[in-house]
Amino acid sequence: MRRIAILLALAAAAGCGQAEQPYTPRQAPVQATGEATEQATPSGSEPPATVGVGDELEVRVAWPDKVDQLVRLFPEFYADSWAAVVSGGDRYLRHVEPTLIPDSVEWVAGFTGKGQSVKGVVRLYDLKTTVMGKGAQVDVCVDETRMTIVSADTGKAISPQPDSSRAPYLQTMLAHRGDDGVWRIRQFSNSKEGCSP
């Protein structure tokens, strides 16, 4: 078991793929399918602080003062990736550049192939962005200490739990803005340093 950043290889993509519509929050929860769900948010307003992933996982986000598509990118990818583990689907792939798709799919399969699911609460906080033209760096603290990987059949915790359950970690993401104006993830890395509980 490894966290998202370890399983996602660092990759630099030359292109941005086909143009796609910016993410629009769902207007009603779809808990039965396990998709990440949130309430509809008027354009320009702060998104919900809690995103439900199925019936068992909550992703709580401490949003900065200014929220735009770049700021939303990692929280949405994170929640949608766990939703794919819970119930399938490929919604999470809209957030990454083409060269990162195989590793993203492999990460999901690393859980589903073992019959695993997830429950509990995750916190995403201290989210910071630095924009450099069409490139950007996003740093966010991820606290998975109250999240548990479980058997999808029994609901019981697997052993051992991932290292990320021991302490918050710093997730760094490089993103690129395509000609369609949409930010997509290009690279991941992480560090055990830089985040306090």
PDB file of C-alpha atoms in Angstrom:
ATOM      1  CA  MET A   1       0.000   0.000   0.000  1.00  0.00           C
ATOM      2  CA  ARG A   2       1.357   3.326  -0.976  1.00  0.00           C
ATOM      3  CA  ARG A   3      -0.073   6.795  -1.048  1.00  0.00           C
ATOM      4  CA  ILE A   4      -1.157   8.509  -4.267  1.00  0.00           C
ATOM      5  CA  ALA A   5       2.063  10.459  -4.756  1.00  0.00           C
ATOM      6  CA  ILE A   6       4.297   7.398  -4.524  1.00  0.00           C
ATOM      7  CA  LEU A   7       2.296   5.340  -7.003  1.00  0.00           C
ATOM      8  CA  LEU A   8       1.960   8.183  -9.487  1.00  0.00           C
ATOM      9  CA  ALA A   9       5.224   8.454 -11.416  1.00  0.00           C
ATOM     10  CA  LEU A  10       6.681  11.886 -12.084  1.00  0.00           C
ATOM     11  CA  ALA A  11       5.969  12.533 -15.736  1.00  0.00           C
ATOM     12  CA  ALA A  12       6.289  15.565 -17.992  1.00  0.00           C
ATOM     13  CA  ALA A  13       3.649  15.731 -20.707  1.00  0.00           C
ATOM     14  CA  ALA A  14       4.174  17.598 -23.950  1.00  0.00           C
ATOM     15  CA  GLY A  15       0.488  17.938 -24.826  1.00  0.00           C
ATOM     16  CA  CYS A  16      -2.690  18.570 -22.933  1.00  0.00           C
ATOM     17  CA  GLY A  17      -5.069  16.152 -24.629  1.00  0.00           C
ATOM     18  CA  GLN A  18      -8.469  16.966 -25.986  1.00  0.00           C
ATOM     19  CA  ALA A  19     -10.356  19.995 -24.785  1.00  0.00           C
ATOM     20  CA  GLU A  20     -12.902  19.263 -22.079  1.00  0.00           C
ATOM     21  CA  GLN A  21     -15.416  21.232 -20.066  1.00  0.00           C
ATOM     22  CA  PRO A  22     -14.318  22.644 -16.694  1.00  0.00           C
ATOM     23  CA  TYR A  23     -15.434  20.642 -13.687  1.00  0.00           C
ATOM     24  CA  THR A  24     -18.966  21.405 -12.480  1.00  0.00           C
ATOM     25  CA  PRO A  25     -20.008  20.118  -9.043  1.00  0.00           C
ATOM     26  CA  ARG A  26     -22.904  17.665  -9.007  1.00  0.00           C
ATOM     27  CA  GLN A  27     -26.170  19.096  -7.750  1.00  0.00           C
ATOM     28  CA  ALA A  28     -27.188  16.080  -5.711  1.00  0.00           C
ATOM     29  CA  PRO A  29     -25.322  13.344  -3.867  1.00  0.00           C
ATOM     30  CA  VAL A  30     -24.980   9.978  -5.590  1.00  0.00           C
ATOM     31  CA  GLN A  31     -23.998   7.998  -2.544  1.00  0.00           C
ATOM     32  CA  ALA A  32     -25.274   4.718  -3.960  1.00  0.00           C
ATOM     33  CA  THR A  33     -22.617   4.765  -6.678  1.00  0.00           C
ATOM     34  CA  GLY A  34     -19.819   5.887  -4.396  1.00  0.00           C
ATOM     35  CA  GLU A  35     -18.911   8.912  -6.528  1.00  0.00           C
ATOM     36  CA  ALA A  36     -17.425  11.943  -4.828  1.00  0.00           C
ATOM     37  CA  THR A  37     -20.397  14.229  -4.232  1.00  0.00           C
ATOM     38  CA  GLU A  38     -20.909  17.817  -3.204  1.00  0.00           C
ATOM     39  CA  GLN A  39     -23.607  20.443  -3.272  1.00  0.00           C
ATOM     40  CA  ALA A  40     -23.942  22.794  -6.228  1.00  0.00           C
ATOM     41  CA  THR A  41     -21.808  25.904  -5.853  1.00  0.00           C
ATOM     42  CA  PRO A  42     -22.579  29.247  -7.529  1.00  0.00           C
ATOM     43  CA  SER A  43     -19.805  30.441  -9.818  1.00  0.00           C
ATOM     44  CA  GLY A  44     -17.113  32.342  -7.933  1.00  0.00           C
ATOM     45  CA  SER A  45     -18.221  31.224  -4.467  1.00  0.00           C
ATOM     46  CA  GLU A  46     -16.395  28.959  -2.074  1.00  0.00           C
ATOM     47  CA  PRO A  47     -17.023  25.242  -2.697  1.00  0.00           C
ATOM     48  CA  PRO A  48     -18.264  22.917   0.056  1.00  0.00           C
ATOM     49  CA  ALA A  49     -15.856  22.219   2.891  1.00  0.00           C
ATOM     50  CA  THR A  50     -16.793  18.517   2.935  1.00  0.00           C
ATOM     51  CA  VAL A  51     -16.944  16.187  -0.068  1.00  0.00           C
ATOM     52  CA  GLY A  52     -18.572  12.800   0.446  1.00  0.00           C
ATOM     53  CA  VAL A  53     -17.048   9.731  -1.195  1.00  0.00           C
ATOM     54  CA  GLY A  54     -19.659   6.996  -1.081  1.00  0.00           C
ATOM     55  CA  ASP A  55     -21.127   6.357   2.340  1.00  0.00           C
ATOM     56  CA  GLU A  56     -17.902   5.846   4.257  1.00  0.00           C
ATOM     57  CA  LEU A  57     -15.329   8.556   3.422  1.00  0.00           C
ATOM     58  CA  GLU A  58     -15.366  12.321   3.920  1.00  0.00           C
ATOM     59  CA  VAL A  59     -12.768  14.644   2.409  1.00  0.00           C
ATOM     60  CA  ARG A  60     -12.698  17.900   4.389  1.00  0.00           C
ATOM     61  CA  VAL A  61     -11.055  20.832   2.621  1.00  0.00           C
ATOM     62  CA  ALA A  62      -9.834  24.043   4.260  1.00  0.00           C
ATOM     63  CA  TRP A  63     -10.129  26.339   1.247  1.00  0.00           C
ATOM     64  CA  PRO A  64      -7.919  29.453   0.937  1.00  0.00           C
ATOM     65  CA  ASP A  65      -9.503  32.886   0.575  1.00  0.00           C
ATOM     66  CA  LYS A  66      -9.440  32.747  -3.227  1.00  0.00           C
ATOM     67  CA  VAL A  67     -10.810  29.600  -4.889  1.00  0.00           C
ATOM     68  CA  ASP A  68     -10.540  28.971  -8.619  1.00  0.00           C
ATOM     69  CA  GLN A  69     -10.177  25.947 -10.904  1.00  0.00           C
ATOM     70  CA  LEU A  70      -6.478  25.565 -10.092  1.00  0.00           C
ATOM     71  CA  VAL A  71      -7.154  25.583  -6.344  1.00  0.00           C
ATOM     72  CA  ARG A  72      -9.933  23.006  -6.807  1.00  0.00           C
ATOM     73  CA  LEU A  73      -7.785  20.729  -8.976  1.00  0.00           C
ATOM     74  CA  PHE A  74      -6.079  18.541  -6.371  1.00  0.00           C
ATOM     75  CA  PRO A  75      -9.028  18.237  -3.941  1.00  0.00           C
ATOM     76  CA  GLU A  76     -11.303  17.199  -6.809  1.00  0.00           C
ATOM     77  CA  PHE A  77      -8.750  14.736  -8.195  1.00  0.00           C
ATOM     78  CA  TYR A  78      -8.149  13.316  -4.726  1.00  0.00           C
ATOM     79  CA  ALA A  79     -11.848  12.796  -3.960  1.00  0.00           C
ATOM     80  CA  ASP A  80     -12.623  11.438  -7.433  1.00  0.00           C
ATOM     81  CA  SER A  81      -9.708   8.978  -7.219  1.00  0.00           C
ATOM     82  CA  TRP A  82     -11.030   7.506  -3.984  1.00  0.00           C
ATOM     83  CA  ALA A  83     -14.526   7.436  -5.505  1.00  0.00           C
ATOM     84  CA  ALA A  84     -13.113   5.249  -8.292  1.00  0.00           C
ATOM     85  CA  VAL A  85     -11.722   2.881  -5.664  1.00  0.00           C
ATOM     86  CA  VAL A  86     -15.081   2.751  -3.885  1.00  0.00           C
ATOM     87  CA  SER A  87     -17.307   2.160  -6.891  1.00  0.00           C
ATOM     88  CA  GLY A  88     -15.416   2.408 -10.181  1.00  0.00           C
ATOM     89  CA  GLY A  89     -15.645   5.075 -12.854  1.00  0.00           C
ATOM     90  CA  ASP A  90     -13.014   7.262 -14.459  1.00  0.00           C
ATOM     91  CA  ARG A  91     -14.091  10.773 -13.470  1.00  0.00           C
ATOM     92  CA  TYR A  92     -10.692  11.331 -11.837  1.00  0.00           C
ATOM     93  CA  LEU A  93      -8.881  11.040 -15.177  1.00  0.00           C
ATOM     94  CA  ARG A  94     -10.273  14.373 -16.385  1.00  0.00           C
ATOM     95  CA  HIS A  95      -7.917  16.077 -13.917  1.00  0.00           C
ATOM     96  CA  VAL A  96      -4.628  14.682 -15.306  1.00  0.00           C
ATOM     97  CA  GLU A  97      -2.613  15.079 -18.477  1.00  0.00           C
ATOM     98  CA  PRO A  98      -2.481  12.082 -20.857  1.00  0.00           C
ATOM     99  CA  THR A  99       0.921  10.773 -19.758  1.00  0.00           C
ATOM    100  CA  LEU A 100      -0.269  10.525 -16.150  1.00  0.00           C
ATOM    101  CA  ILE A 101      -3.354   8.462 -17.005  1.00  0.00           C
ATOM    102  CA  PRO A 102      -1.694   4.989 -16.911  1.00  0.00           C
ATOM    103  CA  ASP A 103      -0.212   5.577 -13.460  1.00  0.00           C
ATOM    104  CA  SER A 104      -3.502   6.994 -12.170  1.00  0.00           C
ATOM    105  CA  VAL A 105      -5.367   3.919 -13.400  1.00  0.00           C
ATOM    106  CA  GLU A 106      -2.718   1.671 -11.840  1.00  0.00           C
ATOM    107  CA  TRP A 107      -3.132   3.427  -8.496  1.00  0.00           C
ATOM    108  CA  VAL A 108      -6.885   2.722  -8.447  1.00  0.00           C
ATOM    109  CA  ALA A 109      -6.320  -0.871  -9.555  1.00  0.00           C
ATOM    110  CA  GLY A 110      -3.854  -1.291  -6.684  1.00  0.00           C
ATOM    111  CA  PHE A 111      -6.868  -1.163  -4.346  1.00  0.00           C
ATOM    112  CA  THR A 112      -9.676  -2.626  -6.412  1.00  0.00           C
ATOM    113  CA  GLY A 113      -7.535  -5.554  -7.535  1.00  0.00           C
ATOM    114  CA  LYS A 114      -7.100  -6.524  -3.870  1.00  0.00           C
ATOM    115  CA  GLY A 115     -10.771  -6.061  -3.019  1.00  0.00           C
ATOM    116  CA  GLN A 116     -10.067  -3.022  -0.862  1.00  0.00           C
ATOM    117  CA  SER A 117     -12.082   0.097  -0.094  1.00  0.00           C
ATOM    118  CA  VAL A 118     -11.749   3.071   2.255  1.00  0.00           C
ATOM    119  CA  LYS A 119     -13.569   4.809   5.075  1.00  0.00           C
ATOM    120  CA  GLY A 120     -13.021   7.595   7.572  1.00  0.00           C
ATOM    121  CA  VAL A 121     -12.090  11.271   7.292  1.00  0.00           C
ATOM    122  CA  VAL A 122      -9.310  13.029   5.369  1.00  0.00           C
ATOM    123  CA  ARG A 123      -8.258  16.667   5.811  1.00  0.00           C
ATOM    124  CA  LEU A 124      -6.724  18.773   3.038  1.00  0.00           C
ATOM    125  CA  TYR A 125      -5.343  22.077   4.374  1.00  0.00           C
ATOM    126  CA  ASP A 126      -2.710  24.815   3.900  1.00  0.00           C
ATOM    127  CA  LEU A 127      -3.403  24.769   0.175  1.00  0.00           C
ATOM    128  CA  LYS A 128      -1.087  27.165  -1.702  1.00  0.00           C
ATOM    129  CA  THR A 129      -0.652  27.863  -5.417  1.00  0.00           C
ATOM    130  CA  THR A 130       2.152  29.524  -7.376  1.00  0.00           C
ATOM    131  CA  VAL A 131       1.378  30.338 -11.015  1.00  0.00           C
ATOM    132  CA  MET A 132       4.154  30.731 -13.592  1.00  0.00           C
ATOM    133  CA  GLY A 133       2.548  31.447 -16.962  1.00  0.00           C
ATOM    134  CA  LYS A 134       0.856  28.251 -18.122  1.00  0.00           C
ATOM    135  CA  GLY A 135       2.506  26.276 -15.345  1.00  0.00           C
ATOM    136  CA  ALA A 136       1.756  26.178 -11.640  1.00  0.00           C
ATOM    137  CA  GLN A 137       2.795  24.495  -8.415  1.00  0.00           C
ATOM    138  CA  VAL A 138       0.216  23.486  -5.836  1.00  0.00           C
ATOM    139  CA  ASP A 139       1.189  22.510  -2.298  1.00  0.00           C
ATOM    140  CA  VAL A 140      -1.331  20.988   0.095  1.00  0.00           C
ATOM    141  CA  CYS A 141      -1.123  19.212   3.427  1.00  0.00           C
ATOM    142  CA  VAL A 142      -2.883  15.824   3.463  1.00  0.00           C
ATOM    143  CA  ASP A 143      -3.967  14.321   6.771  1.00  0.00           C
ATOM    144  CA  GLU A 144      -5.024  10.686   6.350  1.00  0.00           C
ATOM    145  CA  THR A 145      -4.554   9.727  10.000  1.00  0.00           C
ATOM    146  CA  ARG A 146      -8.316   9.216  10.429  1.00  0.00           C
ATOM    147  CA  MET A 147      -8.706   7.271   7.183  1.00  0.00           C
ATOM    148  CA  THR A 148      -8.681   3.461   7.104  1.00  0.00           C
ATOM    149  CA  ILE A 149      -8.177   1.076   4.199  1.00  0.00           C
ATOM    150  CA  VAL A 150     -10.682  -1.762   4.597  1.00  0.00           C
ATOM    151  CA  SER A 151     -11.798  -4.964   2.915  1.00  0.00           C
ATOM    152  CA  ALA A 152     -14.585  -4.122   0.475  1.00  0.00           C
ATOM    153  CA  ASP A 153     -16.321  -7.388   1.435  1.00  0.00           C
ATOM    154  CA  THR A 154     -16.119  -7.291   5.219  1.00  0.00           C
ATOM    155  CA  GLY A 155     -15.506  -3.616   5.990  1.00  0.00           C
ATOM    156  CA  LYS A 156     -12.701  -4.625   8.357  1.00  0.00           C
ATOM    157  CA  ALA A 157      -9.371  -2.771   8.399  1.00  0.00           C
ATOM    158  CA  ILE A 158      -6.535  -4.352   6.448  1.00  0.00           C
ATOM    159  CA  SER A 159      -3.103  -4.762   7.980  1.00  0.00           C
ATOM    160  CA  PRO A 160      -0.711  -3.120   7.678  1.00  0.00           C
ATOM    161  CA  GLN A 161      -2.185   0.313   7.005  1.00  0.00           C
ATOM    162  CA  PRO A 162      -0.278   2.699   4.671  1.00  0.00           C
ATOM    163  CA  ASP A 163       2.518   4.881   6.043  1.00  0.00           C
ATOM    164  CA  SER A 164       0.397   7.963   5.278  1.00  0.00           C
ATOM    165  CA  SER A 165      -1.919   7.014   8.154  1.00  0.00           C
ATOM    166  CA  ARG A 166       0.808   7.869  10.670  1.00  0.00           C
ATOM    167  CA  ALA A 167       1.185  11.632  10.123  1.00  0.00           C
ATOM    168  CA  PRO A 168       0.149  14.402   7.700  1.00  0.00           C
ATOM    169  CA  TYR A 169       2.350  14.818   4.633  1.00  0.00           C
ATOM    170  CA  LEU A 170       3.028  17.573   2.102  1.00  0.00           C
ATOM    171  CA  GLN A 171       1.699  16.841  -1.386  1.00  0.00           C
ATOM    172  CA  THR A 172       3.192  18.894  -4.220  1.00  0.00           C
ATOM    173  CA  MET A 173       1.604  18.948  -7.644  1.00  0.00           C
ATOM    174  CA  LEU A 174       2.761  20.554 -10.892  1.00  0.00           C
ATOM    175  CA  ALA A 175      -0.034  21.556 -13.237  1.00  0.00           C
ATOM    176  CA  HIS A 176      -0.302  22.888 -16.775  1.00  0.00           C
ATOM    177  CA  ARG A 177      -3.017  25.065 -18.292  1.00  0.00           C
ATOM    178  CA  GLY A 178      -4.047  23.884 -21.744  1.00  0.00           C
ATOM    179  CA  ASP A 179      -5.120  25.994 -24.686  1.00  0.00           C
ATOM    180  CA  ASP A 180      -8.702  25.379 -23.539  1.00  0.00           C
ATOM    181  CA  GLY A 181      -7.917  27.192 -20.291  1.00  0.00           C
ATOM    182  CA  VAL A 182      -8.257  24.050 -18.156  1.00  0.00           C
ATOM    183  CA  TRP A 183      -5.601  23.179 -15.559  1.00  0.00           C
ATOM    184  CA  ARG A 184      -4.509  19.517 -15.471  1.00  0.00           C
ATOM    185  CA  ILE A 185      -2.039  17.679 -13.274  1.00  0.00           C
ATOM    186  CA  ARG A 186       1.370  16.965 -14.787  1.00  0.00           C
ATOM    187  CA  GLN A 187       3.550  15.737 -11.898  1.00  0.00           C
ATOM    188  CA  PHE A 188       3.326  14.641  -8.267  1.00  0.00           C
ATOM    189  CA  SER A 189       5.783  14.482  -5.411  1.00  0.00           C
ATOM    190  CA  ASN A 190       5.492  14.420  -1.627  1.00  0.00           C
ATOM    191  CA  SER A 191       7.431  14.997   1.552  1.00  0.00           C
ATOM    192  CA  LYS A 192       7.098  13.926   5.173  1.00  0.00           C
ATOM    193  CA  GLU A 193       8.218  17.427   6.168  1.00  0.00           C
ATOM    194  CA  GLY A 194       6.317  20.707   5.977  1.00  0.00           C
ATOM    195  CA  CYS A 195       2.940  19.893   7.540  1.00  0.00           C
ATOM    196  CA  SER A 196       1.904  20.069  11.160  1.00  0.00           C
ATOM    197  CA  PRO A 197      -1.210  18.242  12.450  1.00  0.00           C
TER     198      PRO A 197
END
